[in-house]
Tab-separated table of C-alpha atoms in Angstrom:
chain	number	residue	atom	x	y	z
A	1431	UNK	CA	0.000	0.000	0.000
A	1432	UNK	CA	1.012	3.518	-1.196
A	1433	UNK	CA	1.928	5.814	1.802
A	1434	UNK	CA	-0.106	8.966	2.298
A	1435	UNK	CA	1.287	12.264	1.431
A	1436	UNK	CA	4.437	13.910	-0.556
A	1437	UNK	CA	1.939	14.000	-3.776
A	1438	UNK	CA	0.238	17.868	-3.673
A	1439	UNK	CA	3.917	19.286	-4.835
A	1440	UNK	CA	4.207	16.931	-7.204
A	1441	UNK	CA	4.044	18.321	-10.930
A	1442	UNK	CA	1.267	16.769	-12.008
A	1443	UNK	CA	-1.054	17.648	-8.619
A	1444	UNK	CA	0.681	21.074	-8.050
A	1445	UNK	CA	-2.120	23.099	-10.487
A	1446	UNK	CA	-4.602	21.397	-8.718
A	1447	UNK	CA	-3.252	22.134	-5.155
A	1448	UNK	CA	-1.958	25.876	-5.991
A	1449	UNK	CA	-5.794	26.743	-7.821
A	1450	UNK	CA	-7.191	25.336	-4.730
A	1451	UNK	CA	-4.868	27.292	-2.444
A	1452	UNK	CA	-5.747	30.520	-3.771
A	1453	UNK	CA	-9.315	30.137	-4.066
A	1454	UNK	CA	-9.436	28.660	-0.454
A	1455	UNK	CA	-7.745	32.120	0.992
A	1456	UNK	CA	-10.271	34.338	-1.183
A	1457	UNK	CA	-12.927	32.728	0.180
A	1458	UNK	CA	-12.836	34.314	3.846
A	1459	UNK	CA	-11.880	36.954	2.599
A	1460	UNK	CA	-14.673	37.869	0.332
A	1461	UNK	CA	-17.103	36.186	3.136
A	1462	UNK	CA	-15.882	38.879	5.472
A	1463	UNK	CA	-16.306	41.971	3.162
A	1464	UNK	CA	-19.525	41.289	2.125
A	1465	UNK	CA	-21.073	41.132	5.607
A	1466	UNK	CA	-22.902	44.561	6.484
A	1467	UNK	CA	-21.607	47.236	9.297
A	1468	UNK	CA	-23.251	45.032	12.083
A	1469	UNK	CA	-21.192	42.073	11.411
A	1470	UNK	CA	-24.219	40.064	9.437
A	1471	UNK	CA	-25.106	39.377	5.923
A	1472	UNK	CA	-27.878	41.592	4.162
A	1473	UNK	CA	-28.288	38.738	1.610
A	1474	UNK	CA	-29.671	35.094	2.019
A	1475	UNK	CA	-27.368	32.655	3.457
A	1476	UNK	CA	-29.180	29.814	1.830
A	1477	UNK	CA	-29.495	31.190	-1.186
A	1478	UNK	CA	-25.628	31.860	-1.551
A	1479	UNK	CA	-25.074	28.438	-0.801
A	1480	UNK	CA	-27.427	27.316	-3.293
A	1481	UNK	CA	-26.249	29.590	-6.228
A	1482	UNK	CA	-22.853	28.456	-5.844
A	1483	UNK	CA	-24.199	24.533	-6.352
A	1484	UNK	CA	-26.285	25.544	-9.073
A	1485	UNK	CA	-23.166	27.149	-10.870
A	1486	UNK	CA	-20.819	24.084	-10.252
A	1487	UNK	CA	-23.750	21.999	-11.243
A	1488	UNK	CA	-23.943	24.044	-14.712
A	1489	UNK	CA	-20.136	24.325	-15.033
A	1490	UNK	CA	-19.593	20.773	-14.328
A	1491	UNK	CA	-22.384	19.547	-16.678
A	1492	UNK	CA	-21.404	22.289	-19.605
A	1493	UNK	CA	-17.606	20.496	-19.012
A	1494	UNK	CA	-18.984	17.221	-19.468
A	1495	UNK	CA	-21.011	17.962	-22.514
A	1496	UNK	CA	-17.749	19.174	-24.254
A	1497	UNK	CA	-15.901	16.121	-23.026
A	1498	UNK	CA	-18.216	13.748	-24.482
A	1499	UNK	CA	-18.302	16.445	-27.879
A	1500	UNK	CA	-14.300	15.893	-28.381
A	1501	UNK	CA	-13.970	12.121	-26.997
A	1502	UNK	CA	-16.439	9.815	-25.139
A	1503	UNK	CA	-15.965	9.109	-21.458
A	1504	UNK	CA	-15.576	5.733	-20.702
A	1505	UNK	CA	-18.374	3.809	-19.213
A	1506	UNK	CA	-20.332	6.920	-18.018
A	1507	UNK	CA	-22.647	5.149	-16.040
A	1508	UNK	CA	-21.769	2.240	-13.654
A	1509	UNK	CA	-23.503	-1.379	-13.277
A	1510	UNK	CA	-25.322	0.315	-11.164
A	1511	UNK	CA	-25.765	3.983	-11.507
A	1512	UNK	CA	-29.070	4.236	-9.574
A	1513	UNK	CA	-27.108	3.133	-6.547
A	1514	UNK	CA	-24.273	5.340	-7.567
A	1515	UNK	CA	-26.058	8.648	-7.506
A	1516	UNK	CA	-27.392	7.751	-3.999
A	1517	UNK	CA	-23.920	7.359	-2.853
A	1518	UNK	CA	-23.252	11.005	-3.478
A	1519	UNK	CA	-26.291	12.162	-1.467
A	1520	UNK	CA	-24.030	11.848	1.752
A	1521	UNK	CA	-21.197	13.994	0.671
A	1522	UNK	CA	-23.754	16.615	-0.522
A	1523	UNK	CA	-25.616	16.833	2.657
A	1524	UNK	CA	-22.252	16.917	4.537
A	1525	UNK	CA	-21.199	20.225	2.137
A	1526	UNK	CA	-24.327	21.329	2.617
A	1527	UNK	CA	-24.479	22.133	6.271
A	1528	UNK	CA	-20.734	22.666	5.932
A	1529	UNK	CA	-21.024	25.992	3.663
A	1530	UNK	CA	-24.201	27.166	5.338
A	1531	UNK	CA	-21.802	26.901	8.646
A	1532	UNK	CA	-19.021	28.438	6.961
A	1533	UNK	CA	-21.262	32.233	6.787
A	1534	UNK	CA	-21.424	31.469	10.754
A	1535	UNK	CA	-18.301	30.895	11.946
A	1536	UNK	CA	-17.108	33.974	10.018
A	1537	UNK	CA	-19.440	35.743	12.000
A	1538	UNK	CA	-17.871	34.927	15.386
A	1539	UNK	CA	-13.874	35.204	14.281
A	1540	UNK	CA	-11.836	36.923	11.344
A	1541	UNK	CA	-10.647	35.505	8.532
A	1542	UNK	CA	-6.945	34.822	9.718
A	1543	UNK	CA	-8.054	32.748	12.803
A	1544	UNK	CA	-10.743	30.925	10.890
A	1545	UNK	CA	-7.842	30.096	8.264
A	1546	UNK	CA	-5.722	28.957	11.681
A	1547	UNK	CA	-8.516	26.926	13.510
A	1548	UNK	CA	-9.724	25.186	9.708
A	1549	UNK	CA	-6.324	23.354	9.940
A	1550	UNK	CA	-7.925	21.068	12.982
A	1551	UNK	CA	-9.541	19.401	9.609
A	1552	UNK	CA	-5.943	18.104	8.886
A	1553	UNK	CA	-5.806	16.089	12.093
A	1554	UNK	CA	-9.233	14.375	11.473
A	1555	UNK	CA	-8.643	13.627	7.609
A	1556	UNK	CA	-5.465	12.211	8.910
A	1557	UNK	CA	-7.535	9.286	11.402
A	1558	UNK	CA	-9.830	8.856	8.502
A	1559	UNK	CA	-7.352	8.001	6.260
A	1560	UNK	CA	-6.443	5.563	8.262
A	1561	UNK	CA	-9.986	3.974	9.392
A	1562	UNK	CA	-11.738	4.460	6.346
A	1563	UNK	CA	-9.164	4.509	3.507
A	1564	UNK	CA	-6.443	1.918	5.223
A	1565	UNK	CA	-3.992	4.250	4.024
A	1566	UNK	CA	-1.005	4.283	5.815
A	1567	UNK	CA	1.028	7.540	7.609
A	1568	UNK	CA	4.616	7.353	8.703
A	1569	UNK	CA	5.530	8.376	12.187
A	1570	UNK	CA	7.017	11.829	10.998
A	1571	UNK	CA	3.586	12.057	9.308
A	1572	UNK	CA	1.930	11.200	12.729
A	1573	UNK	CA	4.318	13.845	14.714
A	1574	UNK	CA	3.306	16.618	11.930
A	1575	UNK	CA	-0.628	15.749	13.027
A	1576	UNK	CA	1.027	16.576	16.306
A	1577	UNK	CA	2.576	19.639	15.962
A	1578	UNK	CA	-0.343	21.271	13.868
A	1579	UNK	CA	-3.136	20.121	16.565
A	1580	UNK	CA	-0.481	22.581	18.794
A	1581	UNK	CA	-0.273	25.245	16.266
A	1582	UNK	CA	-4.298	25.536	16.752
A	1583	UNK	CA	-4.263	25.167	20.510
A	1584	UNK	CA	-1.663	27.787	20.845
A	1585	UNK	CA	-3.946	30.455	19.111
A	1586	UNK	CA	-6.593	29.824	21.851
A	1587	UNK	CA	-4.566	31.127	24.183
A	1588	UNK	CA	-6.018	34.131	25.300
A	1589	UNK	CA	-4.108	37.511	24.764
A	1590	UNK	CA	-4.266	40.659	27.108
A	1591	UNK	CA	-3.694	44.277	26.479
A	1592	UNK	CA	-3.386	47.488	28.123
A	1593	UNK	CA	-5.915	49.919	27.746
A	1594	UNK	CA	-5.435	54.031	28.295
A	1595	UNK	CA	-4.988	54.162	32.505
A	1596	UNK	CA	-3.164	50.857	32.725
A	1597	UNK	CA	-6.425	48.716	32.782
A	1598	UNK	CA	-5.387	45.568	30.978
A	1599	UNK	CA	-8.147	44.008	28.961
A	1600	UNK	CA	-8.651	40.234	28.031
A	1601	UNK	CA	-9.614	39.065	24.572
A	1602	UNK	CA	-9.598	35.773	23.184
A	1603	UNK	CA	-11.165	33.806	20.233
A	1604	UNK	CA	-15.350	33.533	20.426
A	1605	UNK	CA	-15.833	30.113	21.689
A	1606	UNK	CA	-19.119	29.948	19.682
A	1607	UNK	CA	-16.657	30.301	16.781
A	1608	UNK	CA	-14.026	27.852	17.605
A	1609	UNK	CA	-16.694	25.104	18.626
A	1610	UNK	CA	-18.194	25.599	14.928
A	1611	UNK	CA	-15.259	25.269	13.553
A	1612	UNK	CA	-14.515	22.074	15.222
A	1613	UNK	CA	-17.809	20.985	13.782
A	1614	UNK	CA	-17.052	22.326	10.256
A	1615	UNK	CA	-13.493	20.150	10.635
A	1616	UNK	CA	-15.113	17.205	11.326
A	1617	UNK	CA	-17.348	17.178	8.753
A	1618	UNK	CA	-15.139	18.546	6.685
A	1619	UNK	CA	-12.671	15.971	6.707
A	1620	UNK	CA	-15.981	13.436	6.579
A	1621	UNK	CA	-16.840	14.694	3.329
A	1622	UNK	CA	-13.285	15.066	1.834
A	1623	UNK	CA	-12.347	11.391	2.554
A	1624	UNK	CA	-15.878	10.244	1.513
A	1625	UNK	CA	-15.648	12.012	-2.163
A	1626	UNK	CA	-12.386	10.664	-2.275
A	1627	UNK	CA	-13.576	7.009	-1.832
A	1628	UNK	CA	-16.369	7.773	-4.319
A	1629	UNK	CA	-14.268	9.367	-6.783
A	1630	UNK	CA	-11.102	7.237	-6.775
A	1631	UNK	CA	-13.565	4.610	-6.667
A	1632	UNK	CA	-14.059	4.515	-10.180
A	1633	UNK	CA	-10.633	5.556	-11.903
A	1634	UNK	CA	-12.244	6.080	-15.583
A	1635	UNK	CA	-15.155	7.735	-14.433
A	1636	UNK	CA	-15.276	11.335	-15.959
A	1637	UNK	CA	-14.754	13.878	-13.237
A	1638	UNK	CA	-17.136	15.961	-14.629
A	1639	UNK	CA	-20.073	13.372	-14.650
A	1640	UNK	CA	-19.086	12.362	-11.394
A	1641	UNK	CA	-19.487	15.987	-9.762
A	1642	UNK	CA	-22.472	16.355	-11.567
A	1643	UNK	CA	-24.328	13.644	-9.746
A	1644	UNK	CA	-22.452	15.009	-6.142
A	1645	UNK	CA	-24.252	18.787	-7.680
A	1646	UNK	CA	-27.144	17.581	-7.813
A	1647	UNK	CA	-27.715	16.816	-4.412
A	1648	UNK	CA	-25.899	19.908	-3.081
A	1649	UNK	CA	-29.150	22.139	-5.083
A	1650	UNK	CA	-31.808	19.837	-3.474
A	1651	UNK	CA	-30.268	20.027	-0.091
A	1652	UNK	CA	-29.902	23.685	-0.767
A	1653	UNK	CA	-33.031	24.247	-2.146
A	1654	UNK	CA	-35.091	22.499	1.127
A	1655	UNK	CA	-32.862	25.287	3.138
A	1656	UNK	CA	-33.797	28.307	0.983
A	1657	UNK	CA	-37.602	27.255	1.250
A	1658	UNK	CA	-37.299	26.559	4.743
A	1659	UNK	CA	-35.755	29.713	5.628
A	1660	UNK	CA	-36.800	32.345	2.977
A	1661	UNK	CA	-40.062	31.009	1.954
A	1662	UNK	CA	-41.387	34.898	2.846
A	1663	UNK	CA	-38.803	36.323	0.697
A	1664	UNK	CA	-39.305	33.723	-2.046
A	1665	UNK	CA	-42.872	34.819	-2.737
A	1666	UNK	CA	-42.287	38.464	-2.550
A	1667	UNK	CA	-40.339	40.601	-3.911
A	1668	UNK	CA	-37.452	38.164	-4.950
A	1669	UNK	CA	-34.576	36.681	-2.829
A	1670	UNK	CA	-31.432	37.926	-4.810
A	1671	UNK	CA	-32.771	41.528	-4.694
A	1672	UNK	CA	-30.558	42.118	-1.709
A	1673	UNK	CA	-27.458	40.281	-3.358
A	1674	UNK	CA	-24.923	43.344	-4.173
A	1675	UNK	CA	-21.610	42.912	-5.915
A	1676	UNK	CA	-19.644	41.080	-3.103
A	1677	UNK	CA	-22.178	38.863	-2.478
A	1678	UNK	CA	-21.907	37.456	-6.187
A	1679	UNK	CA	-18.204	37.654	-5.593
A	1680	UNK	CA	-18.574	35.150	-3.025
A	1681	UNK	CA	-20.643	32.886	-4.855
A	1682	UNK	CA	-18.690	32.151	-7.620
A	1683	UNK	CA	-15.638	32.089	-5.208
A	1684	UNK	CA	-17.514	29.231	-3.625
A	1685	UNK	CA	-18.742	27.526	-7.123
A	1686	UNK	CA	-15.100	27.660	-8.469
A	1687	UNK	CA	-13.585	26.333	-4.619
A	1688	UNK	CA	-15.842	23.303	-5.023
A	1689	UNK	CA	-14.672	22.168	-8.666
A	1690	UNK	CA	-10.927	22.911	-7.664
A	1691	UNK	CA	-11.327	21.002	-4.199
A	1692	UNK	CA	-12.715	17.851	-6.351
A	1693	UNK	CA	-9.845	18.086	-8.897
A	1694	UNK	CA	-7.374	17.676	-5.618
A	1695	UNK	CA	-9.309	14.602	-4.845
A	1696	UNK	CA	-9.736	13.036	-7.947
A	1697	UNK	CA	-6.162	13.556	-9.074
A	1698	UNK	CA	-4.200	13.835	-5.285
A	1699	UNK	CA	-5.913	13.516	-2.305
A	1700	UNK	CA	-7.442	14.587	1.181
A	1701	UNK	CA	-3.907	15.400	2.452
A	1702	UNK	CA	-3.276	18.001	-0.382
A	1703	UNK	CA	-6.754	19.360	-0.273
A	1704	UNK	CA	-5.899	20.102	3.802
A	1705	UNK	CA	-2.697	21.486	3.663
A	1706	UNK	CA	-3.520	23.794	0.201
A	1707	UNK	CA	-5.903	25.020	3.373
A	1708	UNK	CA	-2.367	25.706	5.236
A	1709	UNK	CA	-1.082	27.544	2.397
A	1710	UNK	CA	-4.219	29.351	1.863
A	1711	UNK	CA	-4.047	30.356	5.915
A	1712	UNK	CA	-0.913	32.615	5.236
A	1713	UNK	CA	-2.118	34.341	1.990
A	1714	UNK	CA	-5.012	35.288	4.021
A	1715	UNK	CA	-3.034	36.276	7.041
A	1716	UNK	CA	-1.121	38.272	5.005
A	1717	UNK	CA	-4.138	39.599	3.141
A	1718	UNK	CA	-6.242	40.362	6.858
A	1719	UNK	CA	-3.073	42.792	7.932
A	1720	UNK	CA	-4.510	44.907	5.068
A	1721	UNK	CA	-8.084	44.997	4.450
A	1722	UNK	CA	-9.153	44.544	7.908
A	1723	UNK	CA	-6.202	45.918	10.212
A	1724	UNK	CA	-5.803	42.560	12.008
A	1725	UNK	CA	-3.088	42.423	14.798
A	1726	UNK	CA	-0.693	39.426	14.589
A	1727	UNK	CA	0.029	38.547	18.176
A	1728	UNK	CA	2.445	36.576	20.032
A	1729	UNK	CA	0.237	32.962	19.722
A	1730	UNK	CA	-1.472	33.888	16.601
A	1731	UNK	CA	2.712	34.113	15.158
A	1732	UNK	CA	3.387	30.992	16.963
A	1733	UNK	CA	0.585	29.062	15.669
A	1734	UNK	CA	1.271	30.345	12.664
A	1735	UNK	CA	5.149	29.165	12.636
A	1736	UNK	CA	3.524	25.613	13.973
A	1737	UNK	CA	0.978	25.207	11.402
A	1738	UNK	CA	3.668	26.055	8.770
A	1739	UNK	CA	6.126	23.703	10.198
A	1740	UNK	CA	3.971	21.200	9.991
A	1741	UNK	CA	2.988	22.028	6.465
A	1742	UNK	CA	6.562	20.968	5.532
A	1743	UNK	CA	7.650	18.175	7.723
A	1744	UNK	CA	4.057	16.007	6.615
A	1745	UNK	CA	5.349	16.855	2.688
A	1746	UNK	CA	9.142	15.677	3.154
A	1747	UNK	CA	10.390	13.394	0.558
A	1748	UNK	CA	11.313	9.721	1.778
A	1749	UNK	CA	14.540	10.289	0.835
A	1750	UNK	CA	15.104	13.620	3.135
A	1751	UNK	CA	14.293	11.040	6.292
A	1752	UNK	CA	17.117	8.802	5.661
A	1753	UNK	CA	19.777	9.485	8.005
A	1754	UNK	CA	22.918	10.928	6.799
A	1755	UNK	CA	26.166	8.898	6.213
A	1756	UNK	CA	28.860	8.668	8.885
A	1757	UNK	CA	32.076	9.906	7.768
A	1758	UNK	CA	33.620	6.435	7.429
A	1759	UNK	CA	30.877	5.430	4.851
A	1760	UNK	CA	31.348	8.812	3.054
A	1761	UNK	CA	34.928	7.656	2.702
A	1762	UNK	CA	34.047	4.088	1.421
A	1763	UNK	CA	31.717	5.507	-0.896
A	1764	UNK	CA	34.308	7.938	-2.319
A	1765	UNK	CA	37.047	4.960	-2.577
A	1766	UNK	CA	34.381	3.212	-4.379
A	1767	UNK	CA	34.075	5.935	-6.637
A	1768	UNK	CA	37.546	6.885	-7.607
């Protein structure tokens, strides 16, 4: 069996991983500026959610149609393809309660912490990798689980400053926020390992067919929660009347997120999807200093230095764990040589 990891910097992953890197850090990003001056969203939740599952639905199907133009997929449908598209209804309701969550938890924390506390996903893909996928991880892949379940538990630690007279003033992270990001993790890393089962399942199966049939479900999920929640705005004056120009920002951010994040797990897997997530975390760090005037402290650095360390000791190359030669074997292997 084929050890986990050292593939998402691999040449033929590394579009995949980088596309879904960048899109990943946008997308708190663009969250965060379209929420109004009171911290919440002026436009439907729901209905965000939805559009962007409607628009990977129509992207993924319009991709298909031009696949099956230039050369036919092989074996479209399975033996069994009734069974198949119920297989995908459990991914889709996973997605769908994680994106609606997503809109939440950005209510509670900013963008760089949410970046910083998503990377607790890493540590749960990591056990289901090895429950559900009997995929194996290496001890230095274990100890990197390690050290980033540190690098999040560092930036809980509360931070005090002093206030005009001396008064020093506690802050820490909403807990509201980092318990639904646990949640969002969890399923997160359910969902992630699940697709990957489904679509590494069947090897030939057209990408595109197979995320139309995971699309599918994502608009009927999406669609009960629009109803449920907007039905009043749904029979008057229209729903998307209040969705301004961020607001579409964020839903094709979201649509074109979802068709990168399958690529990764179609052609690499949960482990590059995760840590793109760790890459994304410092372009959106780096981004938050700017647009929002976000203060790096002392743990938020720390975690930061954690999470990135870990980053790079999970992706090490075999070969850079092989201890070095002694001097006497450097000296046989040169007298070889000559």
């Amino acid at each position: 069996r084929r050890r986990a990891g050292c593939t998402m910097f691999a040449p033929a992953q590394l579009p995949y991983t980088a596309t879904a890197a960048l899109l990943m850090s946008l997308q708190p990003i663009l969250v965060s500026l379209s929420k109004n001056e009171a911290g919440g969203f002026d436009y439907s939740v729901p209905a965000s959610t939805m559009l962007s599952e409607l628009l990977k639905l129509l992207l993924s199907s319009g991709l298909l149609l031009r696949q099956m133009a230039t050369c036919a997929p092989s074996e479209l449908l399975s033996e069994q393809p009734w069974a198949e598209m119920l297989s995908y209804s459990l991914p889709g309701l996973i997605y769908f309660v994680n994106n609606n969550c997503l809109f939440f938890i950005l209510q509670e924390v900013d963008p760089t912490t949410f970046q910083l506390l998503s990377q607790m996903k890493t540590l749960f893909t990591g056990l289901l990798f090895r429950l559900f996928l009997r995929r194996r991880l290496s001890a230095v892949q274990y100890l990197a689980l390690v050290t980033l379940a540190c690098g999040t538990a560092v930036s809980q630690l509360p931070t005090y400053r002093t206030e005009a007279g001396g008064t020093l003033v506690h802050k820490s992270s909403s807990s509201l926020g980092f318990l639904l990001t646990l949640l969002s993790s969890s399923l997160s890393a359910l969902g992630g390992v699940y697709s990957e089962k489904l679509l590494k399942g069947r090897a030939s199966a057209s990408i595109h067919w197979q995320n139309v049939q995971l699309y599918l479900w994502g608009v009927a999920f999406n669609a009960i929660g629009v109803y449920t929640k907007d039905r009043q705005a749904l029979l008057g004056p229209g729903i998307l009347q209040a969705f301004h120009a961020r607001a579409w920002a964020v839903v094709l951010c979201n649509a074109l997120n979802g068709l990168a994040i399958s690529a990764v797990l179609k052609y690499a897997d949960n482990i590059a999807r995760v840590y793109a997530h760790a890459i994304a975390m410092m372009v959106t760090m780096l981004a938050s200093l700017r647009l929002f005037d976000v203060p790096i402290s002392p743990q938020l650095a720390l975690a930061l230095v954690l999470v990135a360390a870990s980053t790079l000791q999970y992706n090490l190359p075999p070969e850079w764990l092989r201890p070095l030669p002694t001097e006497e074997e450097e000296e046989e292997l040169r007298g070889a040589s000559n």
